Amino acid sequence: MLSLEVRINNRTNRWTNVTNDFLNITSRNHSSGRKYWQTLRGVENYIVKAVKTYPWLTRENFRINGTEEERRKPQTSTTDVEVHVGDVFISVWGYSMTLVDFYQVTKVSKTGKSVNVRKLARKVVDGAISSPQGGRVAPVKDCFVGEELRNKRVRGDYGVNPRPMFVVNDCATAHLVEEIDPNGYFMCDWD
């Protein structure tokens, strides 16, 4: 991380850390405290803005501390588990009810980082999903409902053993099901 110090008075040799309160010339709102940059280019851009805003400052009034960080290296693999055509993902979501959707992979990209999926039909295996007690549902493989969702980015979830997942929409994510539970999954669409 790079930090920046400024000498306000050229007659004294006193350097002050550049904080977000000092020289507040950037368009972003930062939290209070010392300001840091990852690249030298960002520091240089900040110095140029500061010199334009405060003409009494020069380039010599600034001192850069720290080292530039390496750029983020691209991930070679999102998870240790591969996704194949025919794999089933489950999405459990809802606010005052528990809804369950199933998705089947129809296409995997060459890199394996994105998939095309289609929503699967579900069957009730126990109970009644429209009652307050709910019921249990299971997917009906290869029985699609709705349009294909394309280019869904696959990544690992945040567990100890990350499993593949993708974002369905703003409200739901879907996780890979390694083995479909024959007893089904709890669902209650009664509100």
PDB file of N, CA and C in Angstrom, residues 92-191:
ATOM      1  N   VAL A  92     -32.993 -21.647  -2.686  1.00  0.00           N
ATOM      2  CA  VAL A  92     -33.993 -21.530  -1.623  1.00  0.00           C
ATOM      3  C   VAL A  92     -34.037 -20.053  -1.240  1.00  0.00           C
ATOM      4  N   TRP A  93     -35.216 -19.455  -1.366  1.00  0.00           N
ATOM      5  CA  TRP A  93     -35.329 -18.020  -1.119  1.00  0.00           C
ATOM      6  C   TRP A  93     -36.717 -17.676  -0.626  1.00  0.00           C
ATOM      7  N   GLY A  94     -36.913 -16.436  -0.263  1.00  0.00           N
ATOM      8  CA  GLY A  94     -38.212 -15.965   0.193  1.00  0.00           C
ATOM      9  C   GLY A  94     -38.076 -15.159   1.467  1.00  0.00           C
ATOM     10  N   TYR A  95     -39.039 -14.296   1.724  1.00  0.00           N
ATOM     11  CA  TYR A  95     -39.002 -13.447   2.911  1.00  0.00           C
ATOM     12  C   TYR A  95     -39.915 -14.009   4.002  1.00  0.00           C
ATOM     13  N   SER A  96     -41.209 -14.060   3.737  1.00  0.00           N
ATOM     14  CA  SER A  96     -42.131 -14.595   4.741  1.00  0.00           C
ATOM     15  C   SER A  96     -42.574 -16.007   4.378  1.00  0.00           C
ATOM     16  N   MET A  97     -41.974 -16.564   3.362  1.00  0.00           N
ATOM     17  CA  MET A  97     -42.265 -17.930   2.925  1.00  0.00           C
ATOM     18  C   MET A  97     -40.979 -18.530   2.395  1.00  0.00           C
ATOM     19  N   THR A  98     -40.931 -19.822   2.257  1.00  0.00           N
ATOM     20  CA  THR A  98     -39.747 -20.499   1.742  1.00  0.00           C
ATOM     21  C   THR A  98     -40.067 -21.047   0.362  1.00  0.00           C
ATOM     22  N   LEU A  99     -39.399 -20.506  -0.645  1.00  0.00           N
ATOM     23  CA  LEU A  99     -39.609 -20.947  -2.019  1.00  0.00           C
ATOM     24  C   LEU A  99     -38.366 -21.685  -2.496  1.00  0.00           C
ATOM     25  N   VAL A 100     -38.578 -22.708  -3.297  1.00  0.00           N
ATOM     26  CA  VAL A 100     -37.475 -23.518  -3.802  1.00  0.00           C
ATOM     27  C   VAL A 100     -37.590 -23.592  -5.320  1.00  0.00           C
ATOM     28  N   ASP A 101     -36.488 -23.255  -5.995  1.00  0.00           N
ATOM     29  CA  ASP A 101     -36.404 -23.386  -7.449  1.00  0.00           C
ATOM     30  C   ASP A 101     -35.217 -24.273  -7.786  1.00  0.00           C
ATOM     31  N   PHE A 102     -35.353 -25.033  -8.852  1.00  0.00           N
ATOM     32  CA  PHE A 102     -34.284 -25.911  -9.308  1.00  0.00           C
ATOM     33  C   PHE A 102     -33.875 -25.482 -10.712  1.00  0.00           C
ATOM     34  N   TYR A 103     -32.581 -25.573 -10.997  1.00  0.00           N
ATOM     35  CA  TYR A 103     -32.045 -25.215 -12.308  1.00  0.00           C
ATOM     36  C   TYR A 103     -31.127 -26.329 -12.782  1.00  0.00           C
ATOM     37  N   GLN A 104     -31.215 -26.625 -14.076  1.00  0.00           N
ATOM     38  CA  GLN A 104     -30.352 -27.651 -14.658  1.00  0.00           C
ATOM     39  C   GLN A 104     -29.419 -26.994 -15.660  1.00  0.00           C
ATOM     40  N   VAL A 105     -28.158 -27.381 -15.624  1.00  0.00           N
ATOM     41  CA  VAL A 105     -27.152 -26.822 -16.527  1.00  0.00           C
ATOM     42  C   VAL A 105     -27.380 -27.383 -17.929  1.00  0.00           C
ATOM     43  N   THR A 106     -27.506 -26.480 -18.905  1.00  0.00           N
ATOM     44  CA  THR A 106     -27.695 -26.892 -20.297  1.00  0.00           C
ATOM     45  C   THR A 106     -26.444 -26.687 -21.137  1.00  0.00           C
ATOM     46  N   LYS A 107     -25.557 -25.798 -20.662  1.00  0.00           N
ATOM     47  CA  LYS A 107     -24.328 -25.535 -21.405  1.00  0.00           C
ATOM     48  C   LYS A 107     -23.282 -24.990 -20.443  1.00  0.00           C
ATOM     49  N   VAL A 108     -22.028 -25.418 -20.615  1.00  0.00           N
ATOM     50  CA  VAL A 108     -20.902 -24.920 -19.827  1.00  0.00           C
ATOM     51  C   VAL A 108     -19.940 -24.248 -20.790  1.00  0.00           C
ATOM     52  N   SER A 109     -19.446 -23.062 -20.430  1.00  0.00           N
ATOM     53  CA  SER A 109     -18.503 -22.354 -21.298  1.00  0.00           C
ATOM     54  C   SER A 109     -17.196 -23.129 -21.409  1.00  0.00           C
ATOM     55  N   LYS A 110     -16.372 -22.760 -22.380  1.00  0.00           N
ATOM     56  CA  LYS A 110     -15.094 -23.441 -22.580  1.00  0.00           C
ATOM     57  C   LYS A 110     -14.193 -23.322 -21.359  1.00  0.00           C
ATOM     58  N   THR A 111     -14.252 -22.178 -20.687  1.00  0.00           N
ATOM     59  CA  THR A 111     -13.409 -21.964 -19.508  1.00  0.00           C
ATOM     60  C   THR A 111     -14.006 -22.593 -18.253  1.00  0.00           C
ATOM     61  N   GLY A 112     -15.294 -22.914 -18.284  1.00  0.00           N
ATOM     62  CA  GLY A 112     -15.968 -23.478 -17.121  1.00  0.00           C
ATOM     63  C   GLY A 112     -16.371 -22.435 -16.093  1.00  0.00           C
ATOM     64  N   LYS A 113     -16.234 -21.158 -16.440  1.00  0.00           N
ATOM     65  CA  LYS A 113     -16.548 -20.092 -15.483  1.00  0.00           C
ATOM     66  C   LYS A 113     -17.982 -19.595 -15.590  1.00  0.00           C
ATOM     67  N   SER A 114     -18.681 -19.962 -16.641  1.00  0.00           N
ATOM     68  CA  SER A 114     -20.080 -19.556 -16.751  1.00  0.00           C
ATOM     69  C   SER A 114     -20.894 -20.699 -17.357  1.00  0.00           C
ATOM     70  N   VAL A 115     -22.202 -20.668 -17.071  1.00  0.00           N
ATOM     71  CA  VAL A 115     -23.097 -21.723 -17.521  1.00  0.00           C
ATOM     72  C   VAL A 115     -24.394 -21.125 -18.028  1.00  0.00           C
ATOM     73  N   ASN A 116     -25.088 -21.887 -18.851  1.00  0.00           N
ATOM     74  CA  ASN A 116     -26.468 -21.598 -19.217  1.00  0.00           C
ATOM     75  C   ASN A 116     -27.319 -22.607 -18.459  1.00  0.00           C
ATOM     76  N   VAL A 117     -28.417 -22.125 -17.867  1.00  0.00           N
ATOM     77  CA  VAL A 117     -29.279 -23.002 -17.078  1.00  0.00           C
ATOM     78  C   VAL A 117     -30.731 -22.771 -17.464  1.00  0.00           C
ATOM     79  N   ARG A 118     -31.557 -23.778 -17.169  1.00  0.00           N
ATOM     80  CA  ARG A 118     -33.004 -23.645 -17.328  1.00  0.00           C
ATOM     81  C   ARG A 118     -33.674 -24.101 -16.056  1.00  0.00           C
ATOM     82  N   LYS A 119     -34.757 -23.423 -15.732  1.00  0.00           N
ATOM     83  CA  LYS A 119     -35.515 -23.761 -14.532  1.00  0.00           C
ATOM     84  C   LYS A 119     -36.211 -25.098 -14.751  1.00  0.00           C
ATOM     85  N   LEU A 120     -36.218 -25.927 -13.710  1.00  0.00           N
ATOM     86  CA  LEU A 120     -36.844 -27.242 -13.772  1.00  0.00           C
ATOM     87  C   LEU A 120     -38.217 -27.223 -13.115  1.00  0.00           C
ATOM     88  N   ALA A 121     -39.085 -28.093 -13.590  1.00  0.00           N
ATOM     89  CA  ALA A 121     -40.370 -28.300 -12.923  1.00  0.00           C
ATOM     90  C   ALA A 121     -40.095 -29.028 -11.613  1.00  0.00           C
ATOM     91  N   ARG A 122     -41.017 -28.895 -10.656  1.00  0.00           N
ATOM     92  CA  ARG A 122     -40.860 -29.577  -9.376  1.00  0.00           C
ATOM     93  C   ARG A 122     -42.125 -30.358  -9.067  1.00  0.00           C
ATOM     94  N   LYS A 123     -41.947 -31.421  -8.288  1.00  0.00           N
ATOM     95  CA  LYS A 123     -43.104 -32.207  -7.879  1.00  0.00           C
ATOM     96  C   LYS A 123     -43.156 -32.237  -6.360  1.00  0.00           C
ATOM     97  N   VAL A 124     -44.359 -32.252  -5.839  1.00  0.00           N
ATOM     98  CA  VAL A 124     -44.551 -32.320  -4.389  1.00  0.00           C
ATOM     99  C   VAL A 124     -44.434 -33.782  -3.980  1.00  0.00           C
ATOM    100  N   VAL A 125     -43.512 -34.074  -3.062  1.00  0.00           N
ATOM    101  CA  VAL A 125     -43.315 -35.453  -2.625  1.00  0.00           C
ATOM    102  C   VAL A 125     -43.927 -35.712  -1.252  1.00  0.00           C
ATOM    103  N   ASP A 126     -44.242 -34.633  -0.507  1.00  0.00           N
ATOM    104  CA  ASP A 126     -44.840 -34.817   0.813  1.00  0.00           C
ATOM    105  C   ASP A 126     -45.480 -33.504   1.256  1.00  0.00           C
ATOM    106  N   GLY A 127     -46.662 -33.577   1.862  1.00  0.00           N
ATOM    107  CA  GLY A 127     -47.326 -32.394   2.392  1.00  0.00           C
ATOM    108  C   GLY A 127     -47.970 -31.549   1.299  1.00  0.00           C
ATOM    109  N   ALA A 128     -48.329 -30.340   1.674  1.00  0.00           N
ATOM    110  CA  ALA A 128     -48.945 -29.393   0.747  1.00  0.00           C
ATOM    111  C   ALA A 128     -48.203 -28.073   0.861  1.00  0.00           C
ATOM    112  N   ILE A 129     -47.559 -27.651  -0.222  1.00  0.00           N
ATOM    113  CA  ILE A 129     -46.732 -26.449  -0.164  1.00  0.00           C
ATOM    114  C   ILE A 129     -47.551 -25.185   0.052  1.00  0.00           C
ATOM    115  N   SER A 130     -48.863 -25.235  -0.214  1.00  0.00           N
ATOM    116  CA  SER A 130     -49.693 -24.047  -0.030  1.00  0.00           C
ATOM    117  C   SER A 130     -50.383 -24.019   1.334  1.00  0.00           C
ATOM    118  N   SER A 131     -49.946 -24.864   2.265  1.00  0.00           N
ATOM    119  CA  SER A 131     -50.478 -24.836   3.630  1.00  0.00           C
ATOM    120  C   SER A 131     -49.442 -24.196   4.551  1.00  0.00           C
ATOM    121  N   PRO A 132     -49.851 -23.743   5.731  1.00  0.00           N
ATOM    122  CA  PRO A 132     -48.878 -23.132   6.652  1.00  0.00           C
ATOM    123  C   PRO A 132     -47.774 -24.085   7.093  1.00  0.00           C
ATOM    124  N   GLN A 133     -48.047 -25.390   7.089  1.00  0.00           N
ATOM    125  CA  GLN A 133     -47.034 -26.366   7.484  1.00  0.00           C
ATOM    126  C   GLN A 133     -46.041 -26.647   6.358  1.00  0.00           C
ATOM    127  N   GLY A 134     -46.412 -26.316   5.148  1.00  0.00           N
ATOM    128  CA  GLY A 134     -45.527 -26.524   4.006  1.00  0.00           C
ATOM    129  C   GLY A 134     -45.451 -27.964   3.564  1.00  0.00           C
ATOM    130  N   GLY A 135     -44.597 -28.199   2.613  1.00  0.00           N
ATOM    131  CA  GLY A 135     -44.404 -29.533   2.075  1.00  0.00           C
ATOM    132  C   GLY A 135     -42.983 -29.692   1.582  1.00  0.00           C
ATOM    133  N   ARG A 136     -42.737 -30.800   0.918  1.00  0.00           N
ATOM    134  CA  ARG A 136     -41.398 -31.073   0.396  1.00  0.00           C
ATOM    135  C   ARG A 136     -41.508 -31.282  -1.102  1.00  0.00           C
ATOM    136  N   VAL A 137     -40.566 -30.700  -1.837  1.00  0.00           N
ATOM    137  CA  VAL A 137     -40.570 -30.779  -3.296  1.00  0.00           C
ATOM    138  C   VAL A 137     -39.245 -31.344  -3.781  1.00  0.00           C
ATOM    139  N   ALA A 138     -39.290 -31.925  -4.968  1.00  0.00           N
ATOM    140  CA  ALA A 138     -38.097 -32.467  -5.611  1.00  0.00           C
ATOM    141  C   ALA A 138     -38.122 -32.041  -7.082  1.00  0.00           C
ATOM    142  N   PRO A 139     -36.955 -31.916  -7.708  1.00  0.00           N
ATOM    143  CA  PRO A 139     -36.923 -31.516  -9.113  1.00  0.00           C
ATOM    144  C   PRO A 139     -37.320 -32.649 -10.038  1.00  0.00           C
ATOM    145  N   VAL A 140     -37.880 -32.284 -11.177  1.00  0.00           N
ATOM    146  CA  VAL A 140     -38.170 -33.250 -12.238  1.00  0.00           C
ATOM    147  C   VAL A 140     -37.120 -32.996 -13.313  1.00  0.00           C
ATOM    148  N   LYS A 141     -36.117 -33.848 -13.354  1.00  0.00           N
ATOM    149  CA  LYS A 141     -34.988 -33.645 -14.248  1.00  0.00           C
ATOM    150  C   LYS A 141     -35.421 -33.685 -15.712  1.00  0.00           C
ATOM    151  N   ASP A 142     -34.836 -32.793 -16.512  1.00  0.00           N
ATOM    152  CA  ASP A 142     -35.089 -32.655 -17.956  1.00  0.00           C
ATOM    153  C   ASP A 142     -36.508 -32.205 -18.280  1.00  0.00           C
ATOM    154  N   CYS A 143     -37.257 -31.697 -17.317  1.00  0.00           N
ATOM    155  CA  CYS A 143     -38.590 -31.149 -17.558  1.00  0.00           C
ATOM    156  C   CYS A 143     -38.507 -29.642 -17.275  1.00  0.00           C
ATOM    157  N   PHE A 144     -38.240 -28.876 -18.336  1.00  0.00           N
ATOM    158  CA  PHE A 144     -37.940 -27.459 -18.182  1.00  0.00           C
ATOM    159  C   PHE A 144     -39.195 -26.598 -18.199  1.00  0.00           C
ATOM    160  N   VAL A 145     -39.140 -25.507 -17.442  1.00  0.00           N
ATOM    161  CA  VAL A 145     -40.173 -24.476 -17.468  1.00  0.00           C
ATOM    162  C   VAL A 145     -39.464 -23.137 -17.615  1.00  0.00           C
ATOM    163  N   GLY A 146     -39.976 -22.273 -18.447  1.00  0.00           N
ATOM    164  CA  GLY A 146     -39.371 -20.955 -18.617  1.00  0.00           C
ATOM    165  C   GLY A 146     -38.218 -20.950 -19.601  1.00  0.00           C
ATOM    166  N   GLU A 147     -37.687 -19.762 -19.790  1.00  0.00           N
ATOM    167  CA  GLU A 147     -36.601 -19.545 -20.745  1.00  0.00           C
ATOM    168  C   GLU A 147     -35.242 -19.883 -20.136  1.00  0.00           C
ATOM    169  N   GLU A 148     -34.267 -20.029 -21.017  1.00  0.00           N
ATOM    170  CA  GLU A 148     -32.907 -20.322 -20.596  1.00  0.00           C
ATOM    171  C   GLU A 148     -32.253 -19.064 -20.030  1.00  0.00           C
ATOM    172  N   LEU A 149     -31.574 -19.197 -18.905  1.00  0.00           N
ATOM    173  CA  LEU A 149     -30.773 -18.108 -18.340  1.00  0.00           C
ATOM    174  C   LEU A 149     -29.352 -18.294 -18.847  1.00  0.00           C
ATOM    175  N   ARG A 150     -28.835 -17.274 -19.525  1.00  0.00           N
ATOM    176  CA  ARG A 150     -27.535 -17.418 -20.183  1.00  0.00           C
ATOM    177  C   ARG A 150     -26.414 -16.739 -19.407  1.00  0.00           C
ATOM    178  N   ASN A 151     -25.229 -17.282 -19.570  1.00  0.00           N
ATOM    179  CA  ASN A 151     -23.985 -16.712 -19.053  1.00  0.00           C
ATOM    180  C   ASN A 151     -24.046 -16.376 -17.569  1.00  0.00           C
ATOM    181  N   LYS A 152     -24.476 -17.324 -16.780  1.00  0.00           N
ATOM    182  CA  LYS A 152     -24.474 -17.158 -15.332  1.00  0.00           C
ATOM    183  C   LYS A 152     -23.075 -17.497 -14.825  1.00  0.00           C
ATOM    184  N   ARG A 153     -22.435 -16.542 -14.183  1.00  0.00           N
ATOM    185  CA  ARG A 153     -21.062 -16.697 -13.699  1.00  0.00           C
ATOM    186  C   ARG A 153     -21.021 -17.643 -12.507  1.00  0.00           C
ATOM    187  N   VAL A 154     -20.229 -18.689 -12.610  1.00  0.00           N
ATOM    188  CA  VAL A 154     -20.095 -19.674 -11.536  1.00  0.00           C
ATOM    189  C   VAL A 154     -18.910 -19.284 -10.666  1.00  0.00           C
ATOM    190  N   ARG A 155     -19.133 -19.312  -9.359  1.00  0.00           N
ATOM    191  CA  ARG A 155     -18.056 -19.039  -8.414  1.00  0.00           C
ATOM    192  C   ARG A 155     -18.252 -19.938  -7.203  1.00  0.00           C
ATOM    193  N   GLY A 156     -17.290 -19.944  -6.311  1.00  0.00           N
ATOM    194  CA  GLY A 156     -17.398 -20.748  -5.107  1.00  0.00           C
ATOM    195  C   GLY A 156     -18.137 -19.999  -4.017  1.00  0.00           C
ATOM    196  N   ASP A 157     -18.956 -20.696  -3.244  1.00  0.00           N
ATOM    197  CA  ASP A 157     -19.628 -20.040  -2.121  1.00  0.00           C
ATOM    198  C   ASP A 157     -18.627 -19.885  -0.984  1.00  0.00           C
ATOM    199  N   TYR A 158     -19.081 -19.448   0.165  1.00  0.00           N
ATOM    200  CA  TYR A 158     -18.176 -19.058   1.233  1.00  0.00           C
ATOM    201  C   TYR A 158     -18.004 -20.110   2.308  1.00  0.00           C
ATOM    202  N   GLY A 159     -18.321 -21.345   2.030  1.00  0.00           N
ATOM    203  CA  GLY A 159     -18.181 -22.393   3.028  1.00  0.00           C
ATOM    204  C   GLY A 159     -16.750 -22.873   3.158  1.00  0.00           C
ATOM    205  N   VAL A 160     -16.539 -23.809   4.088  1.00  0.00           N
ATOM    206  CA  VAL A 160     -15.212 -24.388   4.285  1.00  0.00           C
ATOM    207  C   VAL A 160     -14.797 -25.150   3.033  1.00  0.00           C
ATOM    208  N   ASN A 161     -15.713 -25.938   2.497  1.00  0.00           N
ATOM    209  CA  ASN A 161     -15.490 -26.620   1.222  1.00  0.00           C
ATOM    210  C   ASN A 161     -16.383 -25.946   0.191  1.00  0.00           C
ATOM    211  N   PRO A 162     -15.867 -24.907  -0.486  1.00  0.00           N
ATOM    212  CA  PRO A 162     -16.741 -24.139  -1.375  1.00  0.00           C
ATOM    213  C   PRO A 162     -17.318 -24.984  -2.497  1.00  0.00           C
ATOM    214  N   ARG A 163     -18.599 -24.779  -2.736  1.00  0.00           N
ATOM    215  CA  ARG A 163     -19.246 -25.485  -3.834  1.00  0.00           C
ATOM    216  C   ARG A 163     -19.717 -24.451  -4.849  1.00  0.00           C
ATOM    217  N   PRO A 164     -19.862 -24.836  -6.101  1.00  0.00           N
ATOM    218  CA  PRO A 164     -20.250 -23.878  -7.132  1.00  0.00           C
ATOM    219  C   PRO A 164     -21.619 -23.261  -6.865  1.00  0.00           C
ATOM    220  N   MET A 165     -21.736 -21.992  -7.207  1.00  0.00           N
ATOM    221  CA  MET A 165     -22.995 -21.269  -7.075  1.00  0.00           C
ATOM    222  C   MET A 165     -23.057 -20.201  -8.172  1.00  0.00           C
ATOM    223  N   PHE A 166     -24.248 -19.686  -8.419  1.00  0.00           N
ATOM    224  CA  PHE A 166     -24.398 -18.538  -9.300  1.00  0.00           C
ATOM    225  C   PHE A 166     -25.542 -17.681  -8.792  1.00  0.00           C
ATOM    226  N   VAL A 167     -25.563 -16.420  -9.210  1.00  0.00           N
ATOM    227  CA  VAL A 167     -26.597 -15.480  -8.805  1.00  0.00           C
ATOM    228  C   VAL A 167     -27.750 -15.591  -9.798  1.00  0.00           C
ATOM    229  N   VAL A 168     -28.939 -15.913  -9.285  1.00  0.00           N
ATOM    230  CA  VAL A 168     -30.131 -16.026 -10.132  1.00  0.00           C
ATOM    231  C   VAL A 168     -30.676 -14.637 -10.436  1.00  0.00           C
ATOM    232  N   ASN A 169     -30.884 -13.846  -9.388  1.00  0.00           N
ATOM    233  CA  ASN A 169     -31.376 -12.472  -9.512  1.00  0.00           C
ATOM    234  C   ASN A 169     -30.995 -11.715  -8.251  1.00  0.00           C
ATOM    235  N   ASP A 170     -31.572 -10.540  -8.041  1.00  0.00           N
ATOM    236  CA  ASP A 170     -31.228  -9.732  -6.871  1.00  0.00           C
ATOM    237  C   ASP A 170     -31.596 -10.403  -5.555  1.00  0.00           C
ATOM    238  N   CYS A 171     -32.516 -11.343  -5.583  1.00  0.00           N
ATOM    239  CA  CYS A 171     -33.024 -11.955  -4.347  1.00  0.00           C
ATOM    240  C   CYS A 171     -32.512 -13.359  -4.091  1.00  0.00           C
ATOM    241  N   ALA A 172     -31.911 -13.995  -5.064  1.00  0.00           N
ATOM    242  CA  ALA A 172     -31.622 -15.421  -4.893  1.00  0.00           C
ATOM    243  C   ALA A 172     -30.305 -15.836  -5.531  1.00  0.00           C
ATOM    244  N   THR A 173     -29.676 -16.830  -4.898  1.00  0.00           N
ATOM    245  CA  THR A 173     -28.517 -17.518  -5.459  1.00  0.00           C
ATOM    246  C   THR A 173     -28.846 -18.997  -5.543  1.00  0.00           C
ATOM    247  N   ALA A 174     -28.151 -19.711  -6.403  1.00  0.00           N
ATOM    248  CA  ALA A 174     -28.376 -21.148  -6.557  1.00  0.00           C
ATOM    249  C   ALA A 174     -27.064 -21.887  -6.329  1.00  0.00           C
ATOM    250  N   HIS A 175     -27.124 -22.988  -5.573  1.00  0.00           N
ATOM    251  CA  HIS A 175     -25.952 -23.792  -5.239  1.00  0.00           C
ATOM    252  C   HIS A 175     -26.066 -25.170  -5.880  1.00  0.00           C
ATOM    253  N   LEU A 176     -24.921 -25.723  -6.238  1.00  0.00           N
ATOM    254  CA  LEU A 176     -24.870 -27.052  -6.850  1.00  0.00           C
ATOM    255  C   LEU A 176     -25.336 -28.105  -5.862  1.00  0.00           C
ATOM    256  N   VAL A 177     -26.201 -29.004  -6.335  1.00  0.00           N
ATOM    257  CA  VAL A 177     -26.661 -30.133  -5.537  1.00  0.00           C
ATOM    258  C   VAL A 177     -25.829 -31.333  -5.969  1.00  0.00           C
ATOM    259  N   GLU A 178     -25.046 -31.875  -5.046  1.00  0.00           N
ATOM    260  CA  GLU A 178     -24.206 -33.013  -5.393  1.00  0.00           C
ATOM    261  C   GLU A 178     -25.034 -34.282  -5.547  1.00  0.00           C
ATOM    262  N   GLU A 179     -26.030 -34.443  -4.686  1.00  0.00           N
ATOM    263  CA  GLU A 179     -26.930 -35.593  -4.767  1.00  0.00           C
ATOM    264  C   GLU A 179     -28.320 -35.119  -4.363  1.00  0.00           C
ATOM    265  N   ILE A 180     -29.294 -35.354  -5.217  1.00  0.00           N
ATOM    266  CA  ILE A 180     -30.653 -34.884  -4.955  1.00  0.00           C
ATOM    267  C   ILE A 180     -31.254 -35.701  -3.811  1.00  0.00           C
ATOM    268  N   ASP A 181     -31.810 -35.004  -2.831  1.00  0.00           N
ATOM    269  CA  ASP A 181     -32.424 -35.645  -1.668  1.00  0.00           C
ATOM    270  C   ASP A 181     -33.726 -36.321  -2.101  1.00  0.00           C
ATOM    271  N   PRO A 182     -33.851 -37.646  -1.950  1.00  0.00           N
ATOM    272  CA  PRO A 182     -35.071 -38.324  -2.374  1.00  0.00           C
ATOM    273  C   PRO A 182     -36.293 -37.925  -1.545  1.00  0.00           C
ATOM    274  N   ASN A 183     -36.086 -37.403  -0.343  1.00  0.00           N
ATOM    275  CA  ASN A 183     -37.194 -36.948   0.496  1.00  0.00           C
ATOM    276  C   ASN A 183     -37.661 -35.543   0.132  1.00  0.00           C
ATOM    277  N   GLY A 184     -36.946 -34.878  -0.757  1.00  0.00           N
ATOM    278  CA  GLY A 184     -37.323 -33.559  -1.204  1.00  0.00           C
ATOM    279  C   GLY A 184     -36.778 -32.451  -0.312  1.00  0.00           C
ATOM    280  N   TYR A 185     -37.138 -31.217  -0.664  1.00  0.00           N
ATOM    281  CA  TYR A 185     -36.674 -30.017   0.042  1.00  0.00           C
ATOM    282  C   TYR A 185     -37.879 -29.254   0.544  1.00  0.00           C
ATOM    283  N   PHE A 186     -37.799 -28.703   1.750  1.00  0.00           N
ATOM    284  CA  PHE A 186     -38.923 -28.005   2.351  1.00  0.00           C
ATOM    285  C   PHE A 186     -39.287 -26.759   1.550  1.00  0.00           C
ATOM    286  N   MET A 187     -40.605 -26.573   1.342  1.00  0.00           N
ATOM    287  CA  MET A 187     -41.116 -25.394   0.648  1.00  0.00           C
ATOM    288  C   MET A 187     -42.454 -25.040   1.229  1.00  0.00           C
ATOM    289  N   CYS A 188     -42.682 -23.740   1.422  1.00  0.00           N
ATOM    290  CA  CYS A 188     -43.975 -23.255   1.900  1.00  0.00           C
ATOM    291  C   CYS A 188     -44.273 -21.936   1.208  1.00  0.00           C
ATOM    292  N   ASP A 189     -45.228 -21.935   0.283  1.00  0.00           N
ATOM    293  CA  ASP A 189     -45.562 -20.678  -0.420  1.00  0.00           C
ATOM    294  C   ASP A 189     -46.778 -20.008   0.182  1.00  0.00           C
ATOM    295  N   TRP A 190     -47.145 -20.425   1.393  1.00  0.00           N
ATOM    296  CA  TRP A 190     -48.273 -19.817   2.080  1.00  0.00           C
ATOM    297  C   TRP A 190     -47.793 -18.569   2.801  1.00  0.00           C
ATOM    298  N   ASP A 191     -48.454 -17.453   2.605  1.00  0.00           N
ATOM    299  CA  ASP A 191     -48.044 -16.201   3.236  1.00  0.00           C
ATOM    300  C   ASP A 191     -49.087 -15.750   4.217  1.00  0.00           C
TER     301      ASP A 191
END
